[in-house]
């Protein structure tokens, strides 16, 4: 192993559980740095914040160090303080004692972890991981290139992958405490503009008018809050988003704190079949039911329906599932059902959950769709009232963290003006950091568990009858009180 010129050097002399359990030369691995970062994180919450800025736990070459870091960070997230004993107990609760013995963690904690050097060590650990990935990509390129029947397209793809790894290593080496250099960021932006993705990959919701408001769809790193009163269809909207993403091959993680996995699968299949598949029917319905269930079984959606979960368990489950296979979106239903410590006030706990959901979206670079309850304040403002951001229950922390806030609206019971449109609904976008606000008229089918854009718009008052619903065109109207220039930054 070529020694590292910096103090500490690479150290692969000590046997360690390796991610790639194969014989051969030892790849780049800075085990001294890993031990130092673990020791600092077990001792100081400030060191945890610095380490998480520059590296992930999976960057560690030694699996014991990776799990020790996860334990230290989980305790800091839960209590706000670093605690060695609590981290060791967390490993036992997660049944990871075999992968990371608590005795080994205790020995590491006795070492000198210099918090002032945590950032430097963490960057070096990230560089080693990128170098290992680069070596793997190089090997794959050689294998394909020297194959008897070489696939030129495969060689080209492997070369592009290797080029990205080399570029990542170059940027990682030049990264200082202020993050990537301006030149590297502008280069990445230029590549994204060339691909037609100035804001990165976008997941279309397949609601054409909603996608137009959101600038193409849900973007990586965004926290999208879907709010509404009970029974207004929040979960159905989220399931429709997930179904539309799964249809194009995306992978979705769905955390349900209200419904069981079986019920969610039935709803997804009902949306495919266009009918309630749980209802007994004729032989034709049986065929549609079978085809719908077969379609859903091929989708890449993973559902966690464990009840009474706190944000720590949700965070850990999502991260573990992401490490097993990268996902494209996360849905959490809903924030008011997340368990929180009894000593915390409700609004403070919900605000903390919202902030951590935003951190999760940025960490994984995927949209996180968070469902939330709406308050009853709209009922005091008349039949023709619109939702406001403050209508999210316990909304102070949610308002600050969310990039997009949209409400599911349905007519009040007994409103005679909607007798001819009993399934009429609206998606009201009241906050959008990167686009416009407005209203998307929809039709709701409870039996088929679907929302769909309405073919024609329903006038909700004499004023709107006179002016028309021009909210989706960006102009001012009773249905769109803010123009694009009024949108939040």
Short mmCIF file of C-alpha atoms in Angstrom, two decimals:
data_model
loop_
_atom_site.label_atom_id
_atom_site.label_comp_id
_atom_site.label_asym_id
_atom_site.label_seq_id
_atom_site.Cartn_x
_atom_site.Cartn_y
_atom_site.Cartn_z
CA UNK A 1 0.00 0.00 0.00
CA UNK A 2 1.39 3.40 -0.97
CA UNK A 3 1.57 5.49 2.25
CA UNK A 4 -0.42 8.65 2.49
CA UNK A 5 1.82 11.74 2.66
CA UNK A 6 -0.30 13.30 5.41
CA UNK A 7 0.07 12.43 9.06
CA UNK A 8 -1.71 9.25 10.00
CA UNK A 9 -1.24 7.41 6.71
CA UNK A 10 -3.21 4.50 5.37
CA UNK A 11 -3.45 1.54 7.71
CA UNK A 12 -4.69 -1.81 6.51
CA UNK A 13 -2.47 -4.02 8.66
CA UNK A 14 -5.22 -4.78 11.17
CA UNK A 15 -7.74 -7.43 10.00
CA UNK A 16 -11.12 -5.79 9.49
CA UNK A 17 -14.53 -6.84 8.15
CA UNK A 18 -14.34 -5.73 4.52
CA UNK A 19 -17.30 -4.85 2.37
CA UNK A 20 -15.85 -6.84 -0.53
CA UNK A 21 -14.86 -10.15 1.01
CA UNK A 22 -12.49 -11.28 -1.71
CA UNK A 23 -8.81 -12.09 -1.83
CA UNK A 24 -6.33 -9.74 -3.38
CA UNK A 25 -4.54 -6.45 -2.72
CA UNK A 26 -5.87 -4.22 0.03
CA UNK A 27 -7.68 -1.19 -1.43
CA UNK A 28 -7.19 2.35 -0.08
CA UNK A 29 -8.46 2.52 3.49
CA UNK A 30 -7.57 5.08 6.18
CA UNK A 31 -8.38 3.03 9.27
CA UNK A 32 -6.48 5.37 11.62
CA UNK A 33 -8.62 8.24 10.41
CA UNK A 34 -11.78 6.17 10.80
CA UNK A 35 -10.94 5.32 14.41
CA UNK A 36 -10.14 8.95 15.17
CA UNK A 37 -13.45 10.17 13.71
CA UNK A 38 -15.41 7.52 15.63
CA UNK A 39 -13.69 8.46 18.89
CA UNK A 40 -14.42 12.17 18.33
CA UNK A 41 -18.09 11.53 17.48
CA UNK A 42 -18.57 9.36 20.58
CA UNK A 43 -17.19 12.21 22.67
CA UNK A 44 -18.59 15.38 21.08
CA UNK A 45 -21.82 16.33 19.34
CA UNK A 46 -19.92 19.10 17.53
CA UNK A 47 -17.61 16.49 16.02
CA UNK A 48 -20.69 14.58 14.84
CA UNK A 49 -21.96 17.66 13.01
CA UNK A 50 -18.59 18.22 11.32
CA UNK A 51 -18.13 14.56 10.35
CA UNK A 52 -21.62 14.32 8.84
CA UNK A 53 -20.89 17.38 6.74
CA UNK A 54 -18.04 15.68 4.90
CA UNK A 55 -18.80 11.94 4.97
CA UNK A 56 -21.39 9.20 5.37
CA UNK A 57 -21.10 6.19 7.64
CA UNK A 58 -20.93 3.93 4.58
CA UNK A 59 -17.69 5.67 3.55
CA UNK A 60 -15.88 3.66 6.23
CA UNK A 61 -13.91 0.63 5.04
CA UNK A 62 -14.35 -1.16 8.37
CA UNK A 63 -17.99 -2.07 9.01
CA UNK A 64 -17.42 -1.75 12.77
CA UNK A 65 -16.54 1.90 12.33
CA UNK A 66 -19.58 2.46 10.11
CA UNK A 67 -21.97 1.08 12.73
CA UNK A 68 -20.23 2.92 15.56
CA UNK A 69 -20.73 6.18 13.66
CA UNK A 70 -24.39 5.39 13.03
CA UNK A 71 -24.85 4.74 16.75
CA UNK A 72 -23.12 7.98 17.78
CA UNK A 73 -25.13 10.04 15.27
CA UNK A 74 -28.43 8.39 16.24
CA UNK A 75 -27.89 9.30 19.90
CA UNK A 76 -27.00 12.89 19.04
CA UNK A 77 -30.11 13.15 16.85
CA UNK A 78 -32.29 11.79 19.66
CA UNK A 79 -30.85 13.61 22.66
CA UNK A 80 -28.69 16.41 21.28
CA UNK A 81 -25.67 15.09 23.23
CA UNK A 82 -22.90 12.57 22.60
CA UNK A 83 -23.16 9.61 24.96
CA UNK A 84 -20.93 6.52 24.74
CA UNK A 85 -23.13 4.29 26.92
CA UNK A 86 -26.27 5.25 25.00
CA UNK A 87 -24.48 4.51 21.70
CA UNK A 88 -23.50 1.06 22.95
CA UNK A 89 -27.08 0.41 24.06
CA UNK A 90 -28.33 1.53 20.64
CA UNK A 91 -26.12 -1.09 18.98
CA UNK A 92 -27.61 -3.78 21.22
CA UNK A 93 -31.17 -2.65 20.47
CA UNK A 94 -30.45 -2.75 16.74
CA UNK A 95 -28.97 -6.27 17.06
CA UNK A 96 -25.69 -5.02 15.60
CA UNK A 97 -23.52 -6.18 18.50
CA UNK A 98 -22.20 -9.01 16.34
CA UNK A 99 -21.16 -6.62 13.54
CA UNK A 100 -19.77 -4.01 15.91
CA UNK A 101 -18.93 -5.40 19.39
CA UNK A 102 -19.54 -2.86 22.13
CA UNK A 103 -16.18 -3.80 23.62
CA UNK A 104 -14.51 -2.61 20.43
CA UNK A 105 -16.49 0.64 20.58
CA UNK A 106 -15.39 1.16 24.18
CA UNK A 107 -11.75 0.65 23.17
CA UNK A 108 -12.04 3.20 20.37
CA UNK A 109 -13.61 5.72 22.74
CA UNK A 110 -10.49 5.53 24.91
CA UNK A 111 -8.40 6.81 22.01
CA UNK A 112 -7.63 10.42 21.35
CA UNK A 113 -10.23 11.87 19.04
CA UNK A 114 -9.18 15.37 18.05
CA UNK A 115 -12.38 17.28 17.27
CA UNK A 116 -10.38 20.01 15.55
CA UNK A 117 -9.17 17.49 12.94
CA UNK A 118 -12.48 15.69 12.41
CA UNK A 119 -13.25 17.53 9.18
CA UNK A 120 -9.81 16.76 7.71
CA UNK A 121 -10.05 13.09 8.64
CA UNK A 122 -13.63 12.79 7.34
CA UNK A 123 -12.62 14.21 3.95
CA UNK A 124 -9.75 11.75 3.74
CA UNK A 125 -12.14 8.87 4.48
CA UNK A 126 -14.46 10.06 1.70
CA UNK A 127 -11.49 10.26 -0.70
CA UNK A 128 -10.52 6.66 0.10
CA UNK A 129 -14.03 5.43 -0.64
CA UNK A 130 -14.09 7.26 -3.99
CA UNK A 131 -10.67 5.78 -4.80
CA UNK A 132 -12.00 2.29 -4.07
CA UNK A 133 -14.97 2.89 -6.35
CA UNK A 134 -12.59 4.16 -9.04
CA UNK A 135 -10.56 0.96 -8.80
CA UNK A 136 -13.70 -1.16 -9.13
CA UNK A 137 -14.76 0.85 -12.19
CA UNK A 138 -11.28 0.46 -13.71
CA UNK A 139 -11.37 -3.30 -13.20
CA UNK A 140 -14.84 -3.56 -14.78
CA UNK A 141 -13.60 -1.52 -17.78
CA UNK A 142 -10.63 -3.83 -18.26
CA UNK A 143 -12.75 -6.96 -18.01
CA UNK A 144 -15.22 -5.70 -20.60
CA UNK A 145 -12.51 -4.27 -22.85
CA UNK A 146 -10.59 -7.54 -23.05
CA UNK A 147 -13.67 -9.72 -23.45
CA UNK A 148 -13.70 -11.90 -26.63
CA UNK A 149 -16.86 -10.16 -27.79
CA UNK A 150 -16.43 -6.64 -26.54
CA UNK A 151 -19.58 -4.54 -26.23
CA UNK A 152 -18.56 -1.04 -27.28
CA UNK A 153 -21.64 0.54 -25.72
CA UNK A 154 -20.85 -1.12 -22.39
CA UNK A 155 -17.22 0.04 -22.64
CA UNK A 156 -18.42 3.59 -23.27
CA UNK A 157 -20.73 3.49 -20.24
CA UNK A 158 -17.98 2.08 -18.04
CA UNK A 159 -15.59 4.76 -19.25
CA UNK A 160 -18.12 7.46 -18.37
CA UNK A 161 -18.51 5.91 -14.91
CA UNK A 162 -14.74 5.86 -14.42
CA UNK A 163 -14.49 9.47 -15.56
CA UNK A 164 -17.10 10.50 -12.98
CA UNK A 165 -15.19 8.67 -10.23
CA UNK A 166 -11.93 10.38 -11.21
CA UNK A 167 -13.67 13.75 -11.25
CA UNK A 168 -15.25 13.05 -7.85
CA UNK A 169 -11.83 12.17 -6.41
CA UNK A 170 -10.31 15.34 -7.87
CA UNK A 171 -13.05 17.49 -6.35
CA UNK A 172 -12.88 15.65 -3.01
CA UNK A 173 -9.13 16.33 -2.77
CA UNK A 174 -9.67 20.04 -3.44
CA UNK A 175 -12.60 20.35 -1.05
CA UNK A 176 -11.90 22.65 1.85
CA UNK A 177 -14.15 23.71 4.74
CA UNK A 178 -16.15 25.89 2.41
CA UNK A 179 -17.17 22.92 0.25
CA UNK A 180 -16.48 22.30 -3.46
CA UNK A 181 -14.68 24.94 -5.45
CA UNK A 182 -16.67 27.42 -7.49
CA UNK A 183 -15.22 26.00 -10.70
CA UNK A 184 -16.38 22.48 -9.82
CA UNK A 185 -19.89 23.69 -8.96
CA UNK A 186 -20.15 25.69 -12.19
CA UNK A 187 -18.91 22.68 -14.16
CA UNK A 188 -21.62 20.50 -12.62
CA UNK A 189 -24.21 23.18 -13.37
CA UNK A 190 -23.08 23.40 -16.99
CA UNK A 191 -23.44 19.62 -17.35
CA UNK A 192 -26.95 19.77 -15.86
CA UNK A 193 -27.97 22.57 -18.23
CA UNK A 194 -26.66 20.54 -21.16
CA UNK A 195 -28.86 17.63 -20.08
CA UNK A 196 -31.82 19.98 -19.67
CA UNK A 197 -31.85 19.48 -15.89
CA UNK A 198 -30.80 22.80 -14.32
CA UNK A 199 -32.15 21.71 -10.93
CA UNK A 200 -31.08 18.08 -11.16
CA UNK A 201 -33.31 15.06 -11.77
CA UNK A 202 -37.04 15.72 -11.51
CA UNK A 203 -39.81 13.24 -10.71
CA UNK A 204 -42.98 14.10 -12.60
CA UNK A 205 -46.18 13.61 -10.61
CA UNK A 206 -48.07 13.09 -13.92
CA UNK A 207 -50.52 15.82 -12.86
CA UNK A 208 -49.68 18.07 -15.80
CA UNK A 209 -50.85 21.33 -14.23
CA UNK A 210 -49.21 20.52 -10.89
CA UNK A 211 -45.92 19.65 -12.61
CA UNK A 212 -46.08 22.97 -14.43
CA UNK A 213 -46.45 24.81 -11.13
CA UNK A 214 -43.62 22.84 -9.53
CA UNK A 215 -41.23 23.48 -12.40
CA UNK A 216 -41.41 19.97 -13.83
CA UNK A 217 -42.21 17.93 -10.73
CA UNK A 218 -40.67 17.01 -7.37
CA UNK A 219 -36.92 17.61 -7.19
CA UNK A 220 -34.18 15.92 -5.24
CA UNK A 221 -33.60 17.47 -1.81
CA UNK A 222 -37.10 18.93 -1.59
CA UNK A 223 -39.50 18.46 1.33
CA UNK A 224 -43.01 18.35 -0.16
CA UNK A 225 -45.77 18.64 2.43
CA UNK A 226 -49.24 17.35 1.49
CA UNK A 227 -51.77 18.57 4.05
CA UNK A 228 -55.51 18.33 4.53
CA UNK A 229 -58.33 17.52 6.91
CA UNK A 230 -59.04 13.85 7.74
CA UNK A 231 -60.76 12.12 4.82
CA UNK A 232 -59.76 14.67 2.19
CA UNK A 233 -57.48 12.24 0.35
CA UNK A 234 -53.91 12.98 1.48
CA UNK A 235 -52.84 9.34 1.50
CA UNK A 236 -54.50 8.75 -1.88
CA UNK A 237 -52.55 11.67 -3.38
CA UNK A 238 -49.30 10.28 -1.98
CA UNK A 239 -50.12 6.80 -3.30
CA UNK A 240 -50.92 8.25 -6.72
CA UNK A 241 -47.53 10.01 -6.75
CA UNK A 242 -45.82 6.76 -5.74
CA UNK A 243 -47.73 4.74 -8.35
CA UNK A 244 -46.83 7.18 -11.13
CA UNK A 245 -43.15 7.01 -10.14
CA UNK A 246 -43.17 3.21 -9.91
CA UNK A 247 -44.70 2.95 -13.38
CA UNK A 248 -41.53 4.46 -14.85
CA UNK A 249 -39.21 2.20 -12.86
CA UNK A 250 -38.46 4.41 -9.87
CA UNK A 251 -37.99 2.98 -6.36
CA UNK A 252 -40.11 4.44 -3.55
CA UNK A 253 -39.86 4.00 0.23
CA UNK A 254 -43.23 4.44 1.96
CA UNK A 255 -43.48 4.85 5.76
CA UNK A 256 -47.09 4.42 6.89
CA UNK A 257 -47.97 5.22 10.50
CA UNK A 258 -51.74 4.96 9.89
CA UNK A 259 -52.54 2.20 7.39
CA UNK A 260 -51.35 -1.38 7.17
CA UNK A 261 -49.24 -2.60 4.28
CA UNK A 262 -52.07 -4.80 2.98
CA UNK A 263 -54.48 -1.87 2.72
CA UNK A 264 -51.92 0.25 0.91
CA UNK A 265 -51.22 -2.49 -1.62
CA UNK A 266 -54.98 -2.89 -2.20
CA UNK A 267 -55.28 0.84 -2.86
CA UNK A 268 -52.38 0.79 -5.29
CA UNK A 269 -53.92 -2.15 -7.13
CA UNK A 270 -57.33 -0.42 -7.15
CA UNK A 271 -55.77 2.62 -8.82
CA UNK A 272 -54.31 0.33 -11.50
CA UNK A 273 -57.58 -1.57 -12.06
CA UNK A 274 -59.73 1.56 -11.92
CA UNK A 275 -62.08 -0.04 -9.40
CA UNK A 276 -62.23 -1.22 -5.80
CA UNK A 277 -60.59 -4.64 -6.13
CA UNK A 278 -61.60 -5.60 -2.56
CA UNK A 279 -65.29 -5.53 -3.62
CA UNK A 280 -66.70 -8.88 -4.75
CA UNK A 281 -67.48 -8.76 -8.46
CA UNK A 282 -68.10 -10.78 -11.57
CA UNK A 283 -65.61 -12.86 -13.51
CA UNK A 284 -64.48 -9.87 -15.55
CA UNK A 285 -63.60 -8.03 -12.34
CA UNK A 286 -61.62 -11.04 -11.14
CA UNK A 287 -59.40 -10.81 -14.21
CA UNK A 288 -58.81 -7.09 -13.74
CA UNK A 289 -58.06 -7.68 -10.06
CA UNK A 290 -55.48 -10.35 -10.86
CA UNK A 291 -53.77 -8.20 -13.48
CA UNK A 292 -53.68 -5.19 -11.14
CA UNK A 293 -52.09 -7.18 -8.30
CA UNK A 294 -49.54 -8.63 -10.72
CA UNK A 295 -48.65 -5.12 -11.90
CA UNK A 296 -48.16 -3.80 -8.38
CA UNK A 297 -46.04 -6.84 -7.47
CA UNK A 298 -43.51 -5.76 -10.13
CA UNK A 299 -43.20 -2.23 -8.75
CA UNK A 300 -40.18 -1.21 -6.76
CA UNK A 301 -41.97 0.06 -3.69
CA UNK A 302 -41.11 -0.89 -0.13
CA UNK A 303 -43.59 -0.19 2.68
CA UNK A 304 -42.84 0.07 6.40
CA UNK A 305 -46.08 -0.10 8.41
CA UNK A 306 -44.62 -0.57 11.91
CA UNK A 307 -46.67 1.37 14.41
CA UNK A 308 -45.48 3.73 17.14
CA UNK A 309 -42.27 4.78 15.40
CA UNK A 310 -40.13 7.70 16.38
CA UNK A 311 -38.12 9.78 13.95
CA UNK A 312 -34.93 7.89 14.87
CA UNK A 313 -36.37 4.55 13.74
CA UNK A 314 -37.79 6.08 10.57
CA UNK A 315 -34.44 7.73 9.78
CA UNK A 316 -32.58 4.46 10.37
CA UNK A 317 -34.99 2.38 8.29
CA UNK A 318 -34.84 4.78 5.35
CA UNK A 319 -31.04 4.97 5.46
CA UNK A 320 -30.66 1.18 5.71
CA UNK A 321 -33.05 0.68 2.79
CA UNK A 322 -31.22 3.36 0.78
CA UNK A 323 -27.85 1.71 1.42
CA UNK A 324 -29.24 -1.65 0.32
CA UNK A 325 -30.55 -0.13 -2.92
CA UNK A 326 -30.78 3.51 -3.88
CA UNK A 327 -34.31 4.92 -3.81
CA UNK A 328 -35.78 7.79 -5.80
CA UNK A 329 -38.40 9.14 -3.35
CA UNK A 330 -39.55 8.78 0.26
CA UNK A 331 -43.13 9.16 1.54
CA UNK A 332 -43.99 9.53 5.26
CA UNK A 333 -47.65 9.28 6.34
CA UNK A 334 -48.03 11.30 8.53
CA UNK A 335 -46.04 13.67 10.74
CA UNK A 336 -48.67 13.96 13.48
CA UNK A 337 -48.40 10.19 14.10
CA UNK A 338 -44.63 10.17 14.63
CA UNK A 339 -43.88 9.22 18.22
CA UNK A 340 -41.97 11.79 20.24
CA UNK A 341 -40.56 11.84 23.79
CA UNK A 342 -43.26 12.69 26.38
CA UNK A 343 -41.20 15.55 27.74
CA UNK A 344 -41.28 17.42 24.44
CA UNK A 345 -44.05 19.81 23.51
CA UNK A 346 -46.07 18.72 20.52
CA UNK A 347 -45.29 21.68 18.27
CA UNK A 348 -41.58 21.47 19.10
CA UNK A 349 -41.50 17.72 18.38
CA UNK A 350 -43.32 18.17 15.05
CA UNK A 351 -41.03 21.03 14.07
CA UNK A 352 -38.00 18.86 14.83
CA UNK A 353 -39.49 16.01 12.74
CA UNK A 354 -40.04 18.37 9.81
CA UNK A 355 -36.46 19.64 9.99
CA UNK A 356 -35.10 16.10 10.08
CA UNK A 357 -37.24 15.15 7.10
CA UNK A 358 -35.72 18.08 5.23
CA UNK A 359 -32.24 16.90 6.26
CA UNK A 360 -33.12 13.43 5.02
CA UNK A 361 -34.18 14.82 1.63
CA UNK A 362 -30.92 16.76 1.27
CA UNK A 363 -28.80 13.88 2.54
CA UNK A 364 -30.23 11.36 0.06
CA UNK A 365 -30.86 13.95 -2.68
CA UNK A 366 -34.41 12.66 -3.22
CA UNK A 367 -37.82 14.30 -2.69
CA UNK A 368 -39.44 13.48 0.66
CA UNK A 369 -43.25 13.69 0.60
CA UNK A 370 -44.50 14.37 4.13
CA UNK A 371 -48.22 14.13 4.94
CA UNK A 372 -49.69 16.40 7.63
CA UNK A 373 -53.04 17.27 9.15
CA UNK A 374 -54.69 20.63 8.52
CA UNK A 375 -56.35 22.68 11.23
CA UNK A 376 -60.02 23.70 11.28
CA UNK A 377 -59.26 27.39 10.72
CA UNK A 378 -60.45 27.25 7.10
CA UNK A 379 -63.96 26.37 8.29
CA UNK A 380 -64.26 29.79 9.92
CA UNK A 381 -63.48 31.68 6.70
CA UNK A 382 -66.52 30.73 4.62
CA UNK A 383 -67.29 28.32 1.81
CA UNK A 384 -65.11 30.04 -0.78
CA UNK A 385 -61.99 30.23 1.39
CA UNK A 386 -58.55 29.00 0.32
CA UNK A 387 -56.03 27.25 2.47
CA UNK A 388 -53.08 29.14 3.92
CA UNK A 389 -49.70 27.90 5.12
CA UNK A 390 -50.76 28.55 8.70
CA UNK A 391 -53.56 26.00 8.26
CA UNK A 392 -51.10 23.14 8.69
CA UNK A 393 -51.64 21.83 12.22
CA UNK A 394 -48.69 22.70 14.49
CA UNK A 395 -47.28 24.39 11.42
CA UNK A 396 -44.51 26.69 12.62
CA UNK A 397 -41.65 24.24 12.08
CA UNK A 398 -43.27 22.69 9.00
CA UNK A 399 -43.64 26.06 7.25
CA UNK A 400 -39.94 26.83 7.69
CA UNK A 401 -38.67 23.43 6.55
CA UNK A 402 -41.00 22.73 3.61
CA UNK A 403 -40.06 23.62 0.04
CA UNK A 404 -43.57 22.90 -1.27
CA UNK A 405 -46.83 22.94 0.68
CA UNK A 406 -50.01 21.80 -1.04
CA UNK A 407 -53.43 21.14 0.44
CA UNK A 408 -56.10 18.62 -0.52
CA UNK A 409 -59.39 20.53 -0.61
CA UNK A 410 -62.92 19.18 -0.98
CA UNK A 411 -66.29 20.98 -0.85
CA UNK A 412 -68.11 21.28 2.45
CA UNK A 413 -70.90 18.79 3.00
CA UNK A 414 -74.26 20.22 1.98
CA UNK A 415 -72.89 22.70 -0.55
CA UNK A 416 -75.59 22.54 -3.22
CA UNK A 417 -73.38 24.13 -5.87
CA UNK A 418 -71.37 20.92 -6.09
CA UNK A 419 -74.24 18.46 -6.40
CA UNK A 420 -73.38 17.98 -10.07
CA UNK A 421 -69.69 17.40 -9.23
CA UNK A 422 -69.60 15.17 -6.13
CA UNK A 423 -66.06 14.06 -6.80
CA UNK A 424 -64.62 17.54 -7.30
CA UNK A 425 -61.37 18.21 -5.44
CA UNK A 426 -58.52 20.69 -5.58
CA UNK A 427 -54.80 20.59 -4.96
CA UNK A 428 -53.96 24.04 -3.65
CA UNK A 429 -50.25 24.90 -3.85
CA UNK A 430 -49.76 27.59 -1.19
CA UNK A 431 -45.95 27.54 -0.97
CA UNK A 432 -43.38 26.83 -3.65
CA UNK A 433 -39.79 27.96 -3.23
CA UNK A 434 -38.89 27.34 -6.87
CA UNK A 435 -42.06 28.14 -8.79
CA UNK A 436 -45.61 29.41 -8.73
CA UNK A 437 -48.51 28.88 -6.39
CA UNK A 438 -51.97 28.09 -7.68
CA UNK A 439 -54.84 25.61 -7.84
CA UNK A 440 -55.09 22.31 -9.70
CA UNK A 441 -58.75 21.22 -10.20
CA UNK A 442 -59.13 17.46 -9.78
CA UNK A 443 -61.70 14.68 -9.75
CA UNK A 444 -61.61 12.14 -6.92
CA UNK A 445 -62.68 8.50 -7.23
CA UNK A 446 -62.79 6.91 -3.78
CA UNK A 447 -63.53 3.40 -5.06
CA UNK A 448 -60.55 3.42 -7.42
CA UNK A 449 -58.38 5.38 -4.94
CA UNK A 450 -57.37 7.93 -7.56
CA UNK A 451 -57.06 11.64 -8.05
CA UNK A 452 -57.16 12.88 -11.65
CA UNK A 453 -57.08 16.33 -13.18
CA UNK A 454 -60.61 17.60 -13.83
CA UNK A 455 -61.56 18.06 -17.47
CA UNK A 456 -63.36 21.27 -16.70
CA UNK A 457 -63.15 23.74 -13.87
CA UNK A 458 -65.93 24.43 -11.41
CA UNK A 459 -66.76 28.01 -10.53
CA UNK A 460 -66.91 28.36 -6.78
CA UNK A 461 -68.50 31.78 -6.44
CA UNK A 462 -70.08 34.58 -8.42
CA UNK A 463 -66.73 36.39 -8.45
CA UNK A 464 -64.89 33.39 -9.83
CA UNK A 465 -67.67 32.82 -12.37
CA UNK A 466 -67.10 36.31 -13.65
CA UNK A 467 -63.30 36.16 -13.76
CA UNK A 468 -62.68 32.44 -14.35
CA UNK A 469 -60.08 30.34 -12.62
CA UNK A 470 -56.90 31.78 -14.07
CA UNK A 471 -54.67 30.72 -11.21
CA UNK A 472 -52.81 28.20 -13.31
CA UNK A 473 -51.86 30.88 -15.79
CA UNK A 474 -50.02 32.85 -13.12
CA UNK A 475 -52.38 35.85 -13.02
CA UNK A 476 -54.14 37.24 -9.98
CA UNK A 477 -57.58 35.98 -9.12
CA UNK A 478 -59.64 34.99 -6.08
CA UNK A 479 -58.27 31.44 -6.60
CA UNK A 480 -54.64 32.52 -6.99
CA UNK A 481 -53.97 35.43 -4.65
CA UNK A 482 -50.26 35.51 -5.47
CA UNK A 483 -48.47 35.91 -8.75
CA UNK A 484 -45.14 34.20 -9.58
CA UNK A 485 -43.33 37.34 -8.42
CA UNK A 486 -44.93 36.91 -4.99
CA UNK A 487 -43.61 33.35 -4.56
CA UNK A 488 -41.15 32.79 -1.76
CA UNK A 489 -37.46 32.52 -2.50
#
